PDB file of C-alpha atoms in Angstrom:
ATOM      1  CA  UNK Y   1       1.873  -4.134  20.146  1.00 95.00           C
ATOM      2  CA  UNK Y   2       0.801  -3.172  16.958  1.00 97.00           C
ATOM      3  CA  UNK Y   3       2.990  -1.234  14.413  1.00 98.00           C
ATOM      4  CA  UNK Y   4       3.224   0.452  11.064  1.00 98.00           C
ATOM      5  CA  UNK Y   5       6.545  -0.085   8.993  1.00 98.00           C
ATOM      6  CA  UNK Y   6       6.789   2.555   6.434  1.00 98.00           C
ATOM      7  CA  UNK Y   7       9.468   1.220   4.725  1.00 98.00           C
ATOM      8  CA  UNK Y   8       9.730  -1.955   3.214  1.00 97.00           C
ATOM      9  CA  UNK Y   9      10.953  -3.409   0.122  1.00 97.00           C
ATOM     10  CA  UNK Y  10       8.880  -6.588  -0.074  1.00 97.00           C
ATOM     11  CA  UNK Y  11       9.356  -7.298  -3.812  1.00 95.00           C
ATOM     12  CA  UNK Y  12      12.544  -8.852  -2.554  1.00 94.00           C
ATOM     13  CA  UNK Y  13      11.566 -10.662   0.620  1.00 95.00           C
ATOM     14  CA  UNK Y  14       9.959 -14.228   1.069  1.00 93.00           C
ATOM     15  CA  UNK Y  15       6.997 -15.403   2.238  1.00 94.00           C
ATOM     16  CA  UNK Y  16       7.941 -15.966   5.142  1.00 96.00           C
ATOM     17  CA  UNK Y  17       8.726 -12.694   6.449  1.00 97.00           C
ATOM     18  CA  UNK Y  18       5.521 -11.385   5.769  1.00 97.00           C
ATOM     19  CA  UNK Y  19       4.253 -14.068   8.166  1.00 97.00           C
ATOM     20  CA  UNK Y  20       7.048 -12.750  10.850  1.00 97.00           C
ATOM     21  CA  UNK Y  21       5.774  -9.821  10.814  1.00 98.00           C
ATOM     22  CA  UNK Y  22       2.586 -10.331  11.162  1.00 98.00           C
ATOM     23  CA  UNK Y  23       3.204 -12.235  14.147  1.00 98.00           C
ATOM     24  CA  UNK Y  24       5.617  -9.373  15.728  1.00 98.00           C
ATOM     25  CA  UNK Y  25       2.284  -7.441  14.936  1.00 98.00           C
ATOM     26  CA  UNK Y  26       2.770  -5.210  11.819  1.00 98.00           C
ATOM     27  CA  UNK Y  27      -0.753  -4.250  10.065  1.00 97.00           C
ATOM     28  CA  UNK Y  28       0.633  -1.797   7.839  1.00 98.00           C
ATOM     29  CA  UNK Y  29       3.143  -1.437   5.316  1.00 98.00           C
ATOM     30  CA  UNK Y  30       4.178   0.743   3.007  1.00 98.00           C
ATOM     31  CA  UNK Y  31       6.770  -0.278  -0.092  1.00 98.00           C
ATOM     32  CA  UNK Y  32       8.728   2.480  -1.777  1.00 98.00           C
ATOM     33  CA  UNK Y  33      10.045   1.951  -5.321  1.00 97.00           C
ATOM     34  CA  UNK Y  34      13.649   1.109  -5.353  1.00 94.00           C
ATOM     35  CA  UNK Y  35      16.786  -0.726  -7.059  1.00 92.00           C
ATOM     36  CA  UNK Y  36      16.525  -4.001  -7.500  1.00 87.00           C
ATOM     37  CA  UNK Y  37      20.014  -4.977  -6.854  1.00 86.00           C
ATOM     38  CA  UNK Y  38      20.592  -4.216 -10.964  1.00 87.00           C
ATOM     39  CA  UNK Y  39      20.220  -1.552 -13.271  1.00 90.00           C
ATOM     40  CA  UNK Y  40      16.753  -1.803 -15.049  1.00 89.00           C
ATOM     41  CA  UNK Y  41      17.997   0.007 -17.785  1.00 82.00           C
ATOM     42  CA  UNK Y  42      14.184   0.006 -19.343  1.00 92.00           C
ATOM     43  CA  UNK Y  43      11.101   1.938 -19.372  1.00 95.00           C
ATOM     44  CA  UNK Y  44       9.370  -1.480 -20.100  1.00 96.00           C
ATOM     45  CA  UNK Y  45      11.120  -3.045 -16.738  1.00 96.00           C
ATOM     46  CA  UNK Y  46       9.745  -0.039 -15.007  1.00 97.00           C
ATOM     47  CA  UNK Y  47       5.917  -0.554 -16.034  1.00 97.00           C
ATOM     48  CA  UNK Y  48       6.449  -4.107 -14.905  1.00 97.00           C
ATOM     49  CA  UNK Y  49       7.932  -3.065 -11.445  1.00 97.00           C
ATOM     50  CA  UNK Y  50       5.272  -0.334 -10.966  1.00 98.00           C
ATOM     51  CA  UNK Y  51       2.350  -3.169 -12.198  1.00 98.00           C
ATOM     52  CA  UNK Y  52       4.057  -5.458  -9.283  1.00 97.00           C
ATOM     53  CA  UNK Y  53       3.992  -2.927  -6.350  1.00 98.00           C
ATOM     54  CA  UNK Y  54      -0.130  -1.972  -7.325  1.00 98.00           C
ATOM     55  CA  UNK Y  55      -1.268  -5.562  -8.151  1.00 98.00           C
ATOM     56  CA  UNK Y  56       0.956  -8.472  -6.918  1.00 97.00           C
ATOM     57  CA  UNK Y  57       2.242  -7.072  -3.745  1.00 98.00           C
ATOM     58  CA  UNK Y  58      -0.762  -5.893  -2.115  1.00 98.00           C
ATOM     59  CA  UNK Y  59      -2.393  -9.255  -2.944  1.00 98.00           C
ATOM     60  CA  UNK Y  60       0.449 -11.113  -1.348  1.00 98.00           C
ATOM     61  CA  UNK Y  61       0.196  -9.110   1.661  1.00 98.00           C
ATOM     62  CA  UNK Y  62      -3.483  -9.413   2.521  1.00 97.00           C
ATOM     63  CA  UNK Y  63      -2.735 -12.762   2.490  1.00 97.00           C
ATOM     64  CA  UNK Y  64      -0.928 -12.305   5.832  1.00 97.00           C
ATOM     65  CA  UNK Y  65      -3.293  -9.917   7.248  1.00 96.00           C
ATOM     66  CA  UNK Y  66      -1.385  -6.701   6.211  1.00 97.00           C
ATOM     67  CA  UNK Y  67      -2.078  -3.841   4.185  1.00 97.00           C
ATOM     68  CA  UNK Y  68       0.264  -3.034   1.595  1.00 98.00           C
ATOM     69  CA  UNK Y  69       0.838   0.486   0.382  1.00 98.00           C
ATOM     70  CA  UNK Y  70       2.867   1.913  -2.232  1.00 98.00           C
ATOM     71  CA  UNK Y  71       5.270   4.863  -3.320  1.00 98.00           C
ATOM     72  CA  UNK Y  72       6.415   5.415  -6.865  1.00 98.00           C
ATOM     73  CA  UNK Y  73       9.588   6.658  -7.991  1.00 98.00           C
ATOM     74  CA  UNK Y  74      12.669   6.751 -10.311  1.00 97.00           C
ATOM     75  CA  UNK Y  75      15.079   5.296  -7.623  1.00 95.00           C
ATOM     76  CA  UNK Y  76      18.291   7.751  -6.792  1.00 96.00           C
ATOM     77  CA  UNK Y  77      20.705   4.515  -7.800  1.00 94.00           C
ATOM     78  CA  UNK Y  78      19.321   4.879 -11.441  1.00 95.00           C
ATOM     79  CA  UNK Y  79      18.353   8.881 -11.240  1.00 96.00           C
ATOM     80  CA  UNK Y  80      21.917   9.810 -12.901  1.00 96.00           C
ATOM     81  CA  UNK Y  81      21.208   8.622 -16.089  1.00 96.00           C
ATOM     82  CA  UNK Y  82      18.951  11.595 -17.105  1.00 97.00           C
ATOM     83  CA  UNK Y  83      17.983   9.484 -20.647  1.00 96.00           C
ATOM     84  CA  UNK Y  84      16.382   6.733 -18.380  1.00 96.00           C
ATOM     85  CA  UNK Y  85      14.436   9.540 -16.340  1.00 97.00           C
ATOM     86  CA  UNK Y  86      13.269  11.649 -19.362  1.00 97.00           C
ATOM     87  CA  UNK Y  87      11.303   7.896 -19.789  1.00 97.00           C
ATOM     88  CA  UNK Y  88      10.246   6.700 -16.614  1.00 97.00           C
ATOM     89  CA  UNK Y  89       8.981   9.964 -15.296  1.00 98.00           C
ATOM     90  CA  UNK Y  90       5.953  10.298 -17.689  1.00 98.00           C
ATOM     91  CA  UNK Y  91       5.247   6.271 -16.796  1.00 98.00           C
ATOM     92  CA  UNK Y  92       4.739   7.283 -13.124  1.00 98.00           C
ATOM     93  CA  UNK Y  93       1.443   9.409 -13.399  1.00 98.00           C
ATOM     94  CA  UNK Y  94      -0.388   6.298 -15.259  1.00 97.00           C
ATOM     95  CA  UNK Y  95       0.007   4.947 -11.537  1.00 98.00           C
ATOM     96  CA  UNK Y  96      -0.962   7.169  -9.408  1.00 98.00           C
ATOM     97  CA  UNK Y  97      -4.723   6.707  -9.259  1.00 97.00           C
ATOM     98  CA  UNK Y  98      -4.112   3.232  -8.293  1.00 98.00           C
ATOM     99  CA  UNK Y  99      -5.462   2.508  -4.728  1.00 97.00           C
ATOM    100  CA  UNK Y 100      -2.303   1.764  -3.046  1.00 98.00           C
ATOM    101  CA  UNK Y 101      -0.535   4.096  -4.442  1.00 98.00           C
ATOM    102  CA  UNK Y 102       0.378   7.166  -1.521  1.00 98.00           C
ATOM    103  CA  UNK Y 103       3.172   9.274  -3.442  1.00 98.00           C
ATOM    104  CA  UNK Y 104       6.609   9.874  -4.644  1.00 98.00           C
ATOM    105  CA  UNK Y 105       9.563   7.875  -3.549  1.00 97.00           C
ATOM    106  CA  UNK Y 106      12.154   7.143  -2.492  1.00 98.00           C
ATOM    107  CA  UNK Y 107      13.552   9.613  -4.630  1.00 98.00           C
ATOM    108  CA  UNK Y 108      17.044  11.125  -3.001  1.00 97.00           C
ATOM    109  CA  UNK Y 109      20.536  11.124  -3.970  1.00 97.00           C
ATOM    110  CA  UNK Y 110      23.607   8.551  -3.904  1.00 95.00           C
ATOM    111  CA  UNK Y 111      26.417   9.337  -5.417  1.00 94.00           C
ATOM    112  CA  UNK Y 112      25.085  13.382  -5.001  1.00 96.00           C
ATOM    113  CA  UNK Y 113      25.565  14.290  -8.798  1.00 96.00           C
ATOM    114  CA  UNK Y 114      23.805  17.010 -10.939  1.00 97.00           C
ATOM    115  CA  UNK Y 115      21.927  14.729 -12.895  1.00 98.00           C
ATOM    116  CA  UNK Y 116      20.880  12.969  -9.673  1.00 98.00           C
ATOM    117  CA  UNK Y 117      19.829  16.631  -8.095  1.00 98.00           C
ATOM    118  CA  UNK Y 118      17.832  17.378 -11.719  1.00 98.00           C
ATOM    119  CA  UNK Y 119      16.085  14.089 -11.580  1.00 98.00           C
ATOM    120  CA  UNK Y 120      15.455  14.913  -7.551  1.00 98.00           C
ATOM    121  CA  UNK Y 121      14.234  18.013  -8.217  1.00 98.00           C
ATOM    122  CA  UNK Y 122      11.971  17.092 -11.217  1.00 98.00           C
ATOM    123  CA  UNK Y 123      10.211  14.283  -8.731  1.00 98.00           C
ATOM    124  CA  UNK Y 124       9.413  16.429  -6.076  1.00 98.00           C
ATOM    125  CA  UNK Y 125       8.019  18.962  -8.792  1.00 98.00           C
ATOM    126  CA  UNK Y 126       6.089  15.745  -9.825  1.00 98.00           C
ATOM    127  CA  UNK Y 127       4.772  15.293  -6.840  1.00 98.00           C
ATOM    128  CA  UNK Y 128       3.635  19.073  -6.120  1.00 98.00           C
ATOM    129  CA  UNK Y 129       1.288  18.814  -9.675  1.00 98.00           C
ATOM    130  CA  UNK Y 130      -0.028  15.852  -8.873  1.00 97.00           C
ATOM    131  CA  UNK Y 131      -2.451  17.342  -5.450  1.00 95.00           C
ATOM    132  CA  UNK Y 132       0.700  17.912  -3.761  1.00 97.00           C
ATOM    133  CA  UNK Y 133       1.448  14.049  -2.976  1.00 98.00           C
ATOM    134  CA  UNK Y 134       3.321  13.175   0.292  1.00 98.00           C
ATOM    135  CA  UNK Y 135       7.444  12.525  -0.830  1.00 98.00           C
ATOM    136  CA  UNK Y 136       9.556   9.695   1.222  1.00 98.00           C
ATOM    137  CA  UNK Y 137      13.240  10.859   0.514  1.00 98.00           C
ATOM    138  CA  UNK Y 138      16.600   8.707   0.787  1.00 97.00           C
ATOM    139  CA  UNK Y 139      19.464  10.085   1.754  1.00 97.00           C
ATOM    140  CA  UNK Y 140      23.037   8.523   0.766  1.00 94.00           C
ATOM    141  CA  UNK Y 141      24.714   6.018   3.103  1.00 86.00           C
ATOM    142  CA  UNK Y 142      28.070   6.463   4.916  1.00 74.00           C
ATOM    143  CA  UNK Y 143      30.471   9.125   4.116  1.00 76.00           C
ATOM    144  CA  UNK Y 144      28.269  10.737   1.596  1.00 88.00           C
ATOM    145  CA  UNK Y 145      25.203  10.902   3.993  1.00 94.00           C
ATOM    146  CA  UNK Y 146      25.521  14.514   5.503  1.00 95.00           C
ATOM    147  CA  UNK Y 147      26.829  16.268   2.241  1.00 96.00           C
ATOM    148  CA  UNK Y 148      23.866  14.647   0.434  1.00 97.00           C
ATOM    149  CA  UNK Y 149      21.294  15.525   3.398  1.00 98.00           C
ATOM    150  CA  UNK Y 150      22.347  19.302   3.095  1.00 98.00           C
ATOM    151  CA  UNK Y 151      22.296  19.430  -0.787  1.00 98.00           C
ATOM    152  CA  UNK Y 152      18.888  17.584  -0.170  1.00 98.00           C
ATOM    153  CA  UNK Y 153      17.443  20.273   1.854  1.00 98.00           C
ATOM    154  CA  UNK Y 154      18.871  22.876   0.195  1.00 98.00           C
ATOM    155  CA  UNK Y 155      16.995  21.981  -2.972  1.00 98.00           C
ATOM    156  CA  UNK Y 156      13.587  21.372  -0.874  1.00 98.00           C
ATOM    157  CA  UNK Y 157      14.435  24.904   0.860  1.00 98.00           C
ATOM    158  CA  UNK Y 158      14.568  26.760  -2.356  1.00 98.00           C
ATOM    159  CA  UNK Y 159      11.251  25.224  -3.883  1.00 98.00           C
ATOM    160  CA  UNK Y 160       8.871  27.639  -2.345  1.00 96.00           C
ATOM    161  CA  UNK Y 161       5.975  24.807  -3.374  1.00 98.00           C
ATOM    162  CA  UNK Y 162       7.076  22.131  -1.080  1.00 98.00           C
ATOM    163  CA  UNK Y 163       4.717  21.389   1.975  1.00 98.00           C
ATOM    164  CA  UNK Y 164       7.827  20.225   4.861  1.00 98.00           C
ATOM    165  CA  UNK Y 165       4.855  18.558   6.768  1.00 98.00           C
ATOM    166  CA  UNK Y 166       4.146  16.165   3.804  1.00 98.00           C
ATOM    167  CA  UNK Y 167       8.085  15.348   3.464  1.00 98.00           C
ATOM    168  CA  UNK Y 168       9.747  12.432   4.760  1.00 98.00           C
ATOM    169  CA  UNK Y 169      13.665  12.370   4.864  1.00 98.00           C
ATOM    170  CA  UNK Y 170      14.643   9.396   5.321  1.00 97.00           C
ATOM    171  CA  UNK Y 171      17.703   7.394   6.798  1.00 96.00           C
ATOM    172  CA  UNK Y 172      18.413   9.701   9.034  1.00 97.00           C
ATOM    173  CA  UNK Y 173      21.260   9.387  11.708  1.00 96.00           C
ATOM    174  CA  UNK Y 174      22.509  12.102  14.751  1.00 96.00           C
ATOM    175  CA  UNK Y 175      24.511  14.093  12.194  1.00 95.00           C
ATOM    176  CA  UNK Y 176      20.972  14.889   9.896  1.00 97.00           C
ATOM    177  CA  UNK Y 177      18.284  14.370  11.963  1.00 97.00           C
ATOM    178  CA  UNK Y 178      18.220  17.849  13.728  1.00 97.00           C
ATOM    179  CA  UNK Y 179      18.624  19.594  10.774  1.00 98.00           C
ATOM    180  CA  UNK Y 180      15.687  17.488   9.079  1.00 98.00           C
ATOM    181  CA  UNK Y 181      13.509  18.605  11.792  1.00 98.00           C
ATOM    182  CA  UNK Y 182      14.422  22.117  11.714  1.00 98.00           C
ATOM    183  CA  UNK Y 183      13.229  22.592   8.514  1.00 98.00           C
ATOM    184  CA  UNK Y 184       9.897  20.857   9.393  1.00 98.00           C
ATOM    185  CA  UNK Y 185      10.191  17.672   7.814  1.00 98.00           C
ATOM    186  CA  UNK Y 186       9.924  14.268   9.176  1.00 98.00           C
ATOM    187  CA  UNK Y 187      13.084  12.229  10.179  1.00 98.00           C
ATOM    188  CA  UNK Y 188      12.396   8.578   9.357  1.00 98.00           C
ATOM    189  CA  UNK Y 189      15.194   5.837  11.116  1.00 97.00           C
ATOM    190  CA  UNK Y 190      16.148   3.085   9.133  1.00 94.00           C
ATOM    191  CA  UNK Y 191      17.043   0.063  10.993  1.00 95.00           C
ATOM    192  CA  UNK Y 192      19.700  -2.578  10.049  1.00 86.00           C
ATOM    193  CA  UNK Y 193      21.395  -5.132  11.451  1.00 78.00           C
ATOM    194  CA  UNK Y 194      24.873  -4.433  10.053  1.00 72.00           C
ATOM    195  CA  UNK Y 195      24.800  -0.669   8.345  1.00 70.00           C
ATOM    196  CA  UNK Y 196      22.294   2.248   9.073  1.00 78.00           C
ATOM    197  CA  UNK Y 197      21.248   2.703  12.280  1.00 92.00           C
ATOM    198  CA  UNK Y 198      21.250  -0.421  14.802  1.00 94.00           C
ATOM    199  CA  UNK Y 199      17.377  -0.194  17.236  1.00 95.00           C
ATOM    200  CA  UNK Y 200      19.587   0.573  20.427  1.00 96.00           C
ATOM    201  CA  UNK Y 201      20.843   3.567  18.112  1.00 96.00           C
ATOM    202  CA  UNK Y 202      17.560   4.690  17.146  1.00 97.00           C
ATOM    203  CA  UNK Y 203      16.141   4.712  21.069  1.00 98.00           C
ATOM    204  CA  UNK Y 204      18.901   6.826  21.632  1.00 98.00           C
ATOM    205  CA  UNK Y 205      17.919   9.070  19.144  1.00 97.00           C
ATOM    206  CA  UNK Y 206      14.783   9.331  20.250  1.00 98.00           C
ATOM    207  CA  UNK Y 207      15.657   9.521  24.069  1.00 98.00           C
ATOM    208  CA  UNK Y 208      17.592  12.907  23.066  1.00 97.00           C
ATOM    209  CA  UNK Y 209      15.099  14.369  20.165  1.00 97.00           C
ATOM    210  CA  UNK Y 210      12.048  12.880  21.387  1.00 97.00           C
ATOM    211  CA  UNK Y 211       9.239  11.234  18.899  1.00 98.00           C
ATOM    212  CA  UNK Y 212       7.570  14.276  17.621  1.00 98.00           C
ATOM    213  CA  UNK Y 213       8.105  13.819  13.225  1.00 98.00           C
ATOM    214  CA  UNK Y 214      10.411  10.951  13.897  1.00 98.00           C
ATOM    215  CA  UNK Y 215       9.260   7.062  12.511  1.00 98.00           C
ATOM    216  CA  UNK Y 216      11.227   3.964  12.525  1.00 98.00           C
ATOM    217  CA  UNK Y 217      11.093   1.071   9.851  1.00 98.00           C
ATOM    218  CA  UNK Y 218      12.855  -1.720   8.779  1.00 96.00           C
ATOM    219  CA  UNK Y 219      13.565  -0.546   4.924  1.00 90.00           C
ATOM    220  CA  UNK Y 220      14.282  -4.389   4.624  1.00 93.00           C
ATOM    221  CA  UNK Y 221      15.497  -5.059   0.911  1.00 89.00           C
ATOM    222  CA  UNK Y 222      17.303  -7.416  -0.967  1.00 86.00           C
ATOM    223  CA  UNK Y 223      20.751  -7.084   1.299  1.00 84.00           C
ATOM    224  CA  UNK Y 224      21.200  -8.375   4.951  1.00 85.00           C
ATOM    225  CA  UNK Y 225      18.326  -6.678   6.743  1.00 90.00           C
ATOM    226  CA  UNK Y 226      15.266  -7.835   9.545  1.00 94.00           C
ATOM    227  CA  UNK Y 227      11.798  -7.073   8.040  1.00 96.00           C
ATOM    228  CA  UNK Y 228      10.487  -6.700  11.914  1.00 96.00           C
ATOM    229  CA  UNK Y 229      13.456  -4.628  12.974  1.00 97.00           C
ATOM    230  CA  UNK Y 230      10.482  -2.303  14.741  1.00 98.00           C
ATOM    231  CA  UNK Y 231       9.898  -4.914  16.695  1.00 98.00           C
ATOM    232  CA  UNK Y 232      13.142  -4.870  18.080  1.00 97.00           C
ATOM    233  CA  UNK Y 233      12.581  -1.006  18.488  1.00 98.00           C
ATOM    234  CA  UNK Y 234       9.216  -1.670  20.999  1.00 98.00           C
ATOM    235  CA  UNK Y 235      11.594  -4.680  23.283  1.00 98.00           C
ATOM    236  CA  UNK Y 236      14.732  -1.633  23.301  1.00 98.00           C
ATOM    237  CA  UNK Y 237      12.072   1.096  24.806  1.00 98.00           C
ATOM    238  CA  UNK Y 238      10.274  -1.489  26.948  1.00 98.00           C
ATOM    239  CA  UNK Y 239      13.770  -2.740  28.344  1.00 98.00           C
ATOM    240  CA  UNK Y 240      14.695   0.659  29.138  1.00 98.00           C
ATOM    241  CA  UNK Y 241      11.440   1.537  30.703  1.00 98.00           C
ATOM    242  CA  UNK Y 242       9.780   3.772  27.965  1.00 98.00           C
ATOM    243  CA  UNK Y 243       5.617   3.781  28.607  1.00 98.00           C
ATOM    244  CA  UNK Y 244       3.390   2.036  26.309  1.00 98.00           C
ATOM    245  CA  UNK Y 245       1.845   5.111  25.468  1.00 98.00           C
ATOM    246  CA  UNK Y 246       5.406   6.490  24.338  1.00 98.00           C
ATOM    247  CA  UNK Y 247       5.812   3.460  22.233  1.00 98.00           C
ATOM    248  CA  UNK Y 248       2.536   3.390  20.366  1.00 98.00           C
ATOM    249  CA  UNK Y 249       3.336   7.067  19.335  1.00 98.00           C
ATOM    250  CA  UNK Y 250       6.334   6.213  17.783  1.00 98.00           C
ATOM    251  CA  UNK Y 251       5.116   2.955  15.769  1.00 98.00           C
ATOM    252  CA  UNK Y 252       1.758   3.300  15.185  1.00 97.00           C
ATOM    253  CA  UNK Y 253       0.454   7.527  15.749  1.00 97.00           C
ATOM    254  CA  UNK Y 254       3.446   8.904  13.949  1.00 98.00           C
ATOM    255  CA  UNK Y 255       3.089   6.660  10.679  1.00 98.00           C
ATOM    256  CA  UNK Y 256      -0.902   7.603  11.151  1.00 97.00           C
ATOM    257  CA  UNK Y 257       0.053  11.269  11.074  1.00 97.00           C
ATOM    258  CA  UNK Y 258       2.214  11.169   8.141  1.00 98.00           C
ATOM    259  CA  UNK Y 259       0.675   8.688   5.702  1.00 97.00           C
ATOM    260  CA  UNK Y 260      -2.934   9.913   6.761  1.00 96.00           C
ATOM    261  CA  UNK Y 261      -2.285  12.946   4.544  1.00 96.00           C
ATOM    262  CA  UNK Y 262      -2.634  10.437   1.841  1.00 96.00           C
ATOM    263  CA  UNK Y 263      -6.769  10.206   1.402  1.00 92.00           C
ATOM    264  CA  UNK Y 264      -5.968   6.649   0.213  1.00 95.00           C
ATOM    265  CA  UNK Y 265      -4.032   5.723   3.426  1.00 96.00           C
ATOM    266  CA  UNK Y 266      -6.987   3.946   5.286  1.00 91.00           C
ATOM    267  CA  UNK Y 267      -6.052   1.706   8.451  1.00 84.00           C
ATOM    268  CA  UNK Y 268      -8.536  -1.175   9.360  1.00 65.00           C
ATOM    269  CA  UNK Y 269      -9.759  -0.897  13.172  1.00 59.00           C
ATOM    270  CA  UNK Y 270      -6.932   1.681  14.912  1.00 48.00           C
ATOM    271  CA  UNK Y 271      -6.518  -0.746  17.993  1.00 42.00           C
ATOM    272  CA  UNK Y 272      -4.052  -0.154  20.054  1.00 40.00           C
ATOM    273  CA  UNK Y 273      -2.193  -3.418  21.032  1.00 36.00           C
ATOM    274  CA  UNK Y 274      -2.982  -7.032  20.047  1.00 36.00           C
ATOM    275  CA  UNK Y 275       0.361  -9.266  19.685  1.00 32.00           C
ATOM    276  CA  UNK Y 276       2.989  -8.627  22.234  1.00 35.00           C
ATOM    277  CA  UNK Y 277       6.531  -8.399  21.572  1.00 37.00           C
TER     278      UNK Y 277
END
């Protein structure tokens, strides 16, 4: 079956597993900005980022038979050093006309700080004068997660601008996803083979809140992680007996829905299976 991971961090994965997934049947991707394992520290390290995720990338994807799509963002690891973000910010708009390029993100918190909140707020008000671009948010892992998920929507609550249907929370788990859909947004599941949320997890997140605004992806990055983890998602519903139809909503409809509000998110020939998993 074919699926669309919206979540990837390619710039640190091989070859190689662009070629796996390709063969588990992704056709789309989409690659938010994020830390590279290290503190950039420069607005000229930024540039060269952004000029990797709108010219390399997408090249190195096509190779595979994948379309590569982009986010842009000051990442939340680096967002508390206001300095840094009073620089990068005004880099980001050069970018946005490029033809990858869907929106803002993954902006979010991580250590849920007033800077990080001020440099949240002032991407999402980046986003809303720039045509109101779709926003992929990450939330904070572990014991910070549901503090920074409320402060989060909070924030989004009180900007009267913000569009809920063209706002993805992201790494959501049982404790944030119902609130995340309460407020209209869509609850994206980030699966990992160690931390986050395991794909038996995820089905039985979906089992109880169903698949309307929810999308699963991989978020594979420089740490232990499986760049087809949705893969694993499609054997977990077929095992337990989910339709087809059920499936293809999840992995391939819902990421339609969502990134289709970009005009530049174009999918080549919608079918509906081709590799089988």
């Amino acid at each position: 079956m074919e699926y669309i991971d919206h979540h990837c961090h390619m710039t640190s994965r091989t070859t190689d597993d662009y070629e796996q997934m390709a063969l588990t049947g992704c056709r789309v991707l989409t690659e938010p900005a994020f830390w590279a394992g290290y503190d950039r520290g420069s607005v000229q390290a930024f540039a060269a980022y952004f000029e990797a995720l709108t010219d390399f990338e997408p090249k190195r994807a096509a190779k595979y038979g994948i379309q590569h799509y982009t986010w842009l963002s000051l990442n939340p690891k680096e967002a508390d050093d206001r300095a840094l973000a009073a620089d990068v910010l005004p880099l980001i708009p050069q970018y946005l006309d490029r033809p990858n390029v869907l929106g803002i993100g993954e902006i979010g918190l991580n250590r849920v700080t007033r800077n990080e909140v001020a440099t949240f707020e002032d991407q999402v008000d980046l986003a809303i004068r720039n045509d109101h671009l779709p926003i992929m948010i990450h939330t904070p892992h572990l014991e910070d997660k549901l503090k920074g998920t409320r402060v989060i929507l909070d924030s989004l609550a009180s900007e009267r601008r913000v569009r809920p249907e063209r706002v993805l929370v992201d790494h959501a788990e049982e404790h944030t996803l119902p609130a995340i859909k309460d407020g209209g947004y869509w609850a994206g599941l980030t699966l990992y083979p160690q931390t986050k949320v395991s794909p038996q997890r995820a089905v039985d997140m979906i089992e109880v809140f169903g698949t309307e605004r929810i999308l699963v992806a991989s978020a594979c990055d420089w740490g232990p992680s499986v760049p087809f983890a949705v893969a694993h998602v499609i054997r977990e519903m077929r095992r337990r007996g989910h339709p087809d139809s059920m499936i293809h909503r999840l992995v391939w409809e819902n990421p339609c829905e969502f990134l289709g509000q970009s005009p530049r998110f174009q999918v080549p020939g919608r079918a509906h299976a081709s590799l089988a998993v």
